[in-house]
Short mmCIF file of C-alpha atoms and ligand atoms in Angstrom, two decimals:
data_model
loop_
_atom_site.label_atom_id
_atom_site.label_comp_id
_atom_site.label_asym_id
_atom_site.label_seq_id
_atom_site.Cartn_x
_atom_site.Cartn_y
_atom_site.Cartn_z
CA MET J 18 -0.18 0.00 -0.61
CA PHE J 19 2.50 2.36 1.09
CA LYS J 20 6.41 3.11 -0.60
CA ARG J 21 9.45 4.55 0.26
CA ASP J 22 10.18 7.96 0.23
CA THR J 23 12.17 9.19 -2.68
CA LEU J 24 10.13 11.93 -3.04
CA LEU J 25 12.82 14.75 -3.16
CA SER J 26 15.66 12.42 -4.53
CA GLU J 27 15.94 14.41 -7.21
CA PHE J 28 16.53 18.34 -7.50
CA ILE J 29 14.18 20.67 -7.38
CA PRO J 30 14.81 23.99 -8.77
CA GLU J 31 11.84 25.55 -7.53
CA CYS J 32 11.35 25.24 -3.80
CA LYS J 33 7.38 24.64 -3.45
CA ASP J 34 5.76 25.23 0.04
CA TRP J 35 4.94 21.62 1.91
CA VAL J 36 1.64 20.42 1.07
CA PHE J 37 0.33 16.65 2.09
CA ASN J 38 -1.02 15.19 -1.55
CA LYS J 39 -1.56 12.15 -2.62
CA GLN J 40 2.18 11.69 -3.23
CA VAL J 41 2.86 12.80 0.57
CA VAL J 42 0.37 10.32 1.32
CA GLU J 43 1.69 7.42 -0.49
CA VAL J 44 5.21 7.41 1.71
CA PHE J 45 3.64 8.99 4.52
CA PRO J 46 4.69 5.77 6.71
CA ASP J 47 8.15 5.67 5.83
CA MET J 48 8.41 9.36 5.68
CA ILE J 49 7.58 10.44 9.32
CA GLN J 50 9.38 6.54 10.89
CA ARG J 51 12.74 8.37 8.56
CA SER J 52 12.10 11.53 9.78
CA ILE J 53 10.40 11.66 13.67
CA PRO J 54 13.48 10.65 15.57
CA GLY J 55 10.86 8.26 18.65
CA TYR J 56 8.14 8.37 16.88
CA ASN J 57 7.16 4.77 16.75
CA HIS J 58 7.68 4.44 20.53
CA LEU J 59 6.09 7.56 21.03
CA ILE J 60 3.38 5.26 18.85
CA PHE J 61 3.21 2.43 21.29
CA MET J 62 3.53 4.83 24.27
CA ILE J 63 -0.10 6.72 23.51
CA GLY J 64 -1.60 3.17 23.00
CA VAL J 65 -0.48 2.70 27.00
CA LEU J 66 -1.78 5.59 27.76
CA ALA J 67 -5.06 4.72 25.81
CA LYS J 68 -5.66 1.47 27.51
CA TYR J 69 -5.98 3.92 30.88
CA CYS J 70 -6.93 6.94 30.51
CA VAL J 71 -9.84 6.66 27.89
CA GLN J 72 -12.58 6.07 29.53
CA GLU J 73 -16.26 4.13 29.31
CA LYS J 74 -18.71 6.05 26.91
CA SER J 75 -16.36 8.97 26.28
CA GLN J 76 -14.77 10.54 22.79
CA VAL J 77 -11.26 10.35 21.76
CA TYR J 78 -10.19 12.61 18.92
CA ASP J 79 -7.23 12.23 17.22
CA LEU J 80 -6.47 15.62 15.49
CA GLY J 81 -4.49 15.41 12.68
CA CYS J 82 -4.68 11.76 12.20
CA SER J 83 -3.31 11.60 8.43
CA VAL J 84 -2.84 7.81 7.93
CA GLY J 85 -4.78 6.60 11.23
CA THR J 86 -1.97 5.15 12.52
CA VAL J 87 -2.40 7.07 16.24
CA SER J 88 -5.87 6.00 16.24
CA ILE J 89 -5.34 2.43 15.26
CA GLU J 90 -2.74 2.36 18.26
CA ILE J 91 -5.55 3.88 20.79
CA GLN J 92 -8.05 1.36 19.09
CA LYS J 93 -6.10 -1.51 19.85
CA ASN J 94 -5.59 -0.80 22.86
CA ILE J 95 -9.38 0.68 24.54
CA THR J 96 -10.60 -1.73 26.52
CA VAL J 97 -13.41 -0.13 28.20
CA LYS J 98 -17.32 0.36 26.94
CA SER J 99 -19.08 2.72 24.29
CA CYS J 100 -16.12 4.50 23.55
CA LYS J 101 -15.27 6.28 19.92
CA ILE J 102 -12.36 8.08 18.02
CA ILE J 103 -12.78 10.85 15.87
CA ALA J 104 -10.18 11.08 14.06
CA ILE J 105 -9.72 13.98 11.64
CA ASP J 106 -7.40 15.07 8.63
CA ASN J 107 -7.77 18.30 6.08
CA SER J 108 -5.89 17.46 3.29
CA PRO J 109 -9.05 14.98 1.27
CA ALA J 110 -5.83 12.55 -0.12
CA MET J 111 -5.35 11.63 3.60
CA VAL J 112 -8.58 11.25 4.54
CA GLU J 113 -9.18 8.90 2.10
CA CYS J 114 -6.39 6.68 2.71
CA CYS J 115 -6.97 6.42 6.60
CA ARG J 116 -10.52 5.14 5.80
CA SER J 117 -8.59 2.08 3.76
CA TYR J 118 -5.97 1.87 5.96
CA ILE J 119 -8.22 1.78 9.09
CA LYS J 120 -10.33 -0.41 7.78
CA GLN J 121 -7.42 -2.27 6.93
CA HIS J 122 -6.26 -2.64 10.43
CA SER J 123 -9.10 -1.98 12.76
CA ASN J 124 -9.39 -4.91 14.75
CA SER J 125 -11.48 -4.31 17.82
CA ASP J 126 -15.51 -3.14 17.80
CA VAL J 127 -14.84 0.82 18.77
CA LEU J 128 -15.22 2.82 16.43
CA VAL J 129 -13.52 4.94 14.38
CA GLU J 130 -15.22 7.78 12.74
CA ILE J 131 -12.60 9.86 10.35
CA TYR J 132 -14.00 13.27 8.26
CA GLU J 133 -12.05 15.47 6.67
CA ASN J 134 -12.25 18.95 8.24
CA ASP J 135 -10.24 22.08 9.49
CA ILE J 136 -9.55 20.67 13.40
CA ARG J 137 -9.72 25.17 14.24
CA LYS J 138 -13.55 24.04 13.04
CA VAL J 139 -13.99 21.38 15.02
CA SER J 140 -16.23 21.15 18.52
CA ILE J 141 -14.20 18.65 21.64
CA GLN J 142 -17.09 17.13 23.40
CA ASN J 143 -17.28 14.24 26.01
CA ALA J 144 -13.07 13.61 26.07
CA SER J 145 -11.06 11.61 27.50
CA LEU J 146 -8.13 11.84 25.62
CA VAL J 147 -6.84 14.47 22.69
CA VAL J 148 -3.93 14.09 20.02
CA LEU J 149 -2.05 16.11 18.49
CA ASN J 150 0.33 13.95 17.29
CA PHE J 151 3.01 16.96 15.29
CA THR J 152 -0.19 18.44 13.89
CA LEU J 153 -0.35 21.77 15.66
CA GLN J 154 2.77 23.25 14.38
CA PHE J 155 1.25 22.56 10.72
CA LEU J 156 -1.44 26.01 12.53
CA HIS J 157 -0.69 29.48 12.29
CA PRO J 158 0.84 30.71 15.46
CA ASP J 159 -1.96 32.27 15.96
CA ASP J 160 -4.79 30.06 16.19
CA ARG J 161 -2.68 27.89 18.13
CA GLN J 162 -4.26 29.21 21.88
CA GLU J 163 -7.83 28.65 20.44
CA LEU J 164 -7.28 25.42 19.93
CA ILE J 165 -5.35 23.72 23.11
CA ASN J 166 -8.64 26.56 25.11
CA ASN J 167 -11.13 24.09 22.58
CA ILE J 168 -9.52 21.08 23.61
CA TRP J 169 -9.30 22.36 27.23
CA LYS J 170 -13.01 22.54 27.08
CA GLY J 171 -14.21 19.37 26.09
CA LEU J 172 -12.04 17.34 27.57
CA ASN J 173 -14.03 15.35 31.01
CA PRO J 174 -12.73 15.60 34.51
CA GLN J 175 -9.60 13.57 34.50
CA GLY J 176 -8.90 13.73 30.82
CA VAL J 177 -5.65 14.03 28.98
CA LEU J 178 -3.99 15.69 25.88
CA VAL J 179 -1.02 14.66 24.28
CA LEU J 180 0.80 17.07 22.46
CA SER J 181 3.74 16.22 20.04
CA GLU J 182 6.11 19.06 18.03
CA LYS J 183 9.39 19.06 17.10
CA PHE J 184 11.05 22.41 19.08
CA HIS J 185 13.03 25.30 18.21
CA TYR J 186 15.33 26.89 20.72
CA VAL J 187 16.24 30.69 21.94
CA ASP J 188 19.79 29.52 22.54
CA LYS J 189 21.95 29.22 18.75
CA ASP J 190 24.12 26.55 19.66
CA LEU J 191 22.07 24.36 21.25
CA ASN J 192 19.10 24.83 17.90
CA THR J 193 21.79 24.25 15.64
CA LEU J 194 23.53 21.11 17.52
CA LEU J 195 19.63 19.29 18.25
CA THR J 196 19.69 20.49 14.13
CA ASN J 197 22.12 18.87 13.10
CA MET J 198 21.66 16.04 15.62
CA HIS J 199 18.08 15.37 13.90
CA ASP J 200 19.96 15.52 10.29
CA ASN J 201 22.03 13.60 11.04
CA PHE J 202 19.09 10.80 12.31
CA LYS J 203 17.73 11.65 8.93
CA ARG J 204 20.94 10.58 6.72
CA ASP J 205 21.84 7.41 9.41
CA ASN J 206 17.90 6.19 7.76
CA GLY J 207 18.88 6.54 4.68
CA TYR J 208 18.46 10.29 3.58
CA SER J 209 20.86 12.49 1.38
CA ASP J 210 21.90 15.98 1.78
CA LEU J 211 19.61 17.07 -0.82
CA GLU J 212 16.54 15.49 0.57
CA ILE J 213 17.38 17.47 4.27
CA HIS J 214 17.81 20.09 2.51
CA GLN J 215 14.95 20.29 0.04
CA LYS J 216 12.48 19.55 3.14
CA ARG J 217 13.77 21.91 5.15
CA CYS J 218 12.99 24.66 2.25
CA MET J 219 9.18 23.40 1.21
CA LEU J 220 8.94 22.95 5.27
CA GLU J 221 10.33 26.65 6.19
CA LYS J 222 6.94 29.12 5.69
CA VAL J 223 4.52 25.85 6.34
CA MET J 224 5.89 24.26 9.97
CA LEU J 225 6.65 27.34 12.16
CA THR J 226 8.01 25.90 15.52
CA ASP J 227 7.60 26.93 18.78
CA THR J 228 9.67 27.04 21.54
CA PHE J 229 9.23 24.67 24.48
CA GLU J 230 8.43 27.87 26.87
CA THR J 231 6.10 29.13 24.04
CA HIS J 232 4.33 25.83 24.52
CA VAL J 233 4.15 25.73 28.50
CA GLN J 234 3.01 29.03 28.39
CA ARG J 235 -0.50 27.63 25.85
CA ILE J 236 -0.54 24.95 28.34
CA GLN J 237 -1.46 27.41 31.65
CA ASN J 238 -3.25 29.51 29.49
CA SER J 239 -5.59 27.34 29.03
CA GLY J 240 -6.08 25.87 32.01
CA PHE J 241 -4.35 22.56 32.26
CA GLN J 242 -3.82 21.73 36.11
CA ASN J 243 -0.70 19.35 35.90
CA TYR J 244 1.71 18.49 32.42
CA GLY J 245 4.64 18.13 31.95
CA LEU J 246 6.97 16.38 29.02
CA TRP J 247 6.67 12.74 28.45
CA PHE J 248 9.39 12.36 25.44
CA GLN J 249 11.68 14.07 23.94
CA HIS J 250 14.54 12.92 21.53
CA PHE J 251 16.64 15.70 19.64
CA ASN J 252 14.19 18.61 18.88
CA PHE J 253 11.17 16.57 19.14
CA GLY J 254 9.13 16.08 21.93
CA SER J 255 6.30 15.40 23.61
CA PHE J 256 3.69 17.20 26.35
CA ILE J 257 0.92 15.01 28.46
CA ALA J 258 -1.21 17.54 30.28
CA LEU J 259 -4.32 16.55 32.41
CA LYS J 260 -7.70 19.37 32.64
CA LYS J 261 -7.71 18.26 36.57
CA GLY J 262 -5.50 15.93 38.88
CA TYR J 263 -4.14 12.89 38.60
CA THR J 264 -6.80 10.17 40.36
CA SER J 265 -5.33 6.98 41.44
CA GLY J 266 -6.33 3.68 40.47
CA PHE J 267 -8.05 4.83 37.34
CA PHE J 268 -4.54 5.40 35.66
C1 LIG E 330 1.12 10.75 13.34
N1 LIG E 330 -0.62 12.56 13.80
O1 LIG E 330 0.69 10.22 12.83
N2 LIG E 330 -6.95 20.63 10.38
C2 LIG E 330 -6.55 19.43 9.43
N3 LIG E 330 -5.73 18.08 9.76
C3 LIG E 330 -4.56 19.40 9.26
C4 LIG E 330 -4.59 20.87 9.52
C5 LIG E 330 -5.61 21.41 9.47
N4 LIG E 330 -5.66 22.94 10.21
N5 LIG E 330 -2.85 21.59 9.16
C6 LIG E 330 -2.43 20.48 9.07
N6 LIG E 330 -2.70 18.93 9.96
C7 LIG E 330 -0.07 11.88 12.13
C8 LIG E 330 1.29 12.89 11.65
S1 LIG E 330 1.29 14.79 9.83
C9 LIG E 330 2.40 15.69 10.46
C10 LIG E 330 0.45 14.52 11.75
C11 LIG E 330 3.73 15.76 10.02
C12 LIG E 330 -2.81 17.72 8.65
C13 LIG E 330 -1.42 16.81 8.00
O2 LIG E 330 -2.83 17.31 6.41
C14 LIG E 330 -1.20 15.98 7.92
O3 LIG E 330 -2.00 14.84 7.69
C15 LIG E 330 -0.69 16.22 9.43
O4 LIG E 330 -2.20 17.25 10.07
C16 LIG E 330 0.27 16.43 10.20
O5 LIG E 330 1.17 10.40 14.34
O6 LIG E 330 3.85 15.37 8.43
O7 LIG E 330 4.81 15.46 9.81
#
């Protein structure tokens, strides 16, 4: 179903903005695993978390679901009854692929509803778990706080947000070191310097990363009471945020 990512292996004379089109979808799982350090481990961690935090009769949101990897892992791990996963992406090609990929890999009764929509327009309701796995960075920075506020409002008490992102650092030396380590990770995974350079150029205007501090401020502003980094590999990391406290025995 999917191919190896060689999309940028030839020289492209004009650097265009990155889009999640059909060509990207065809190589997406290979691309994301070879580009995001710790991606597979994070998917596994989200599954483990889902086992503990998804509440009976609640909804789980996978925002920016791409081909549905997060939803499939969550679906596999849910043990409670009458809950539903809502997977949303605004790329028509991603959504089409997600529908067939989830159908192929679905191995439980937990319903997964897949919608083509902009996550800024979605109303979050009765949620016990919301996952933004490397999606927020593709939204305009001015829209990010409102989305996190909406997620907070739509989460049930004891609800959990997972927010994974690429970070940048104000300290130039640290930023360069971690960027170089990430480039090296990509080289080790078979990407050439040309592919790395062309991808960076295409993402420059569409993927605007925040600092760790900006994320913390945004999470605090929205009202989450307990939060922290639960994963980091080079300049990629993931926050876990609890709407209101931790109930022993629940997790
Ligand atoms: C994974 N979470 O495999 N509304 C909806 N979707 C959007 C929007 C938006 N406004 N902006 C971007 N997207 C996935 C990986 S990829 C990360 C997420 C990456 C979607 C976009 O179409 C793409 O599918 C996804 O967000 C980002 O864990 O490619 O680095």
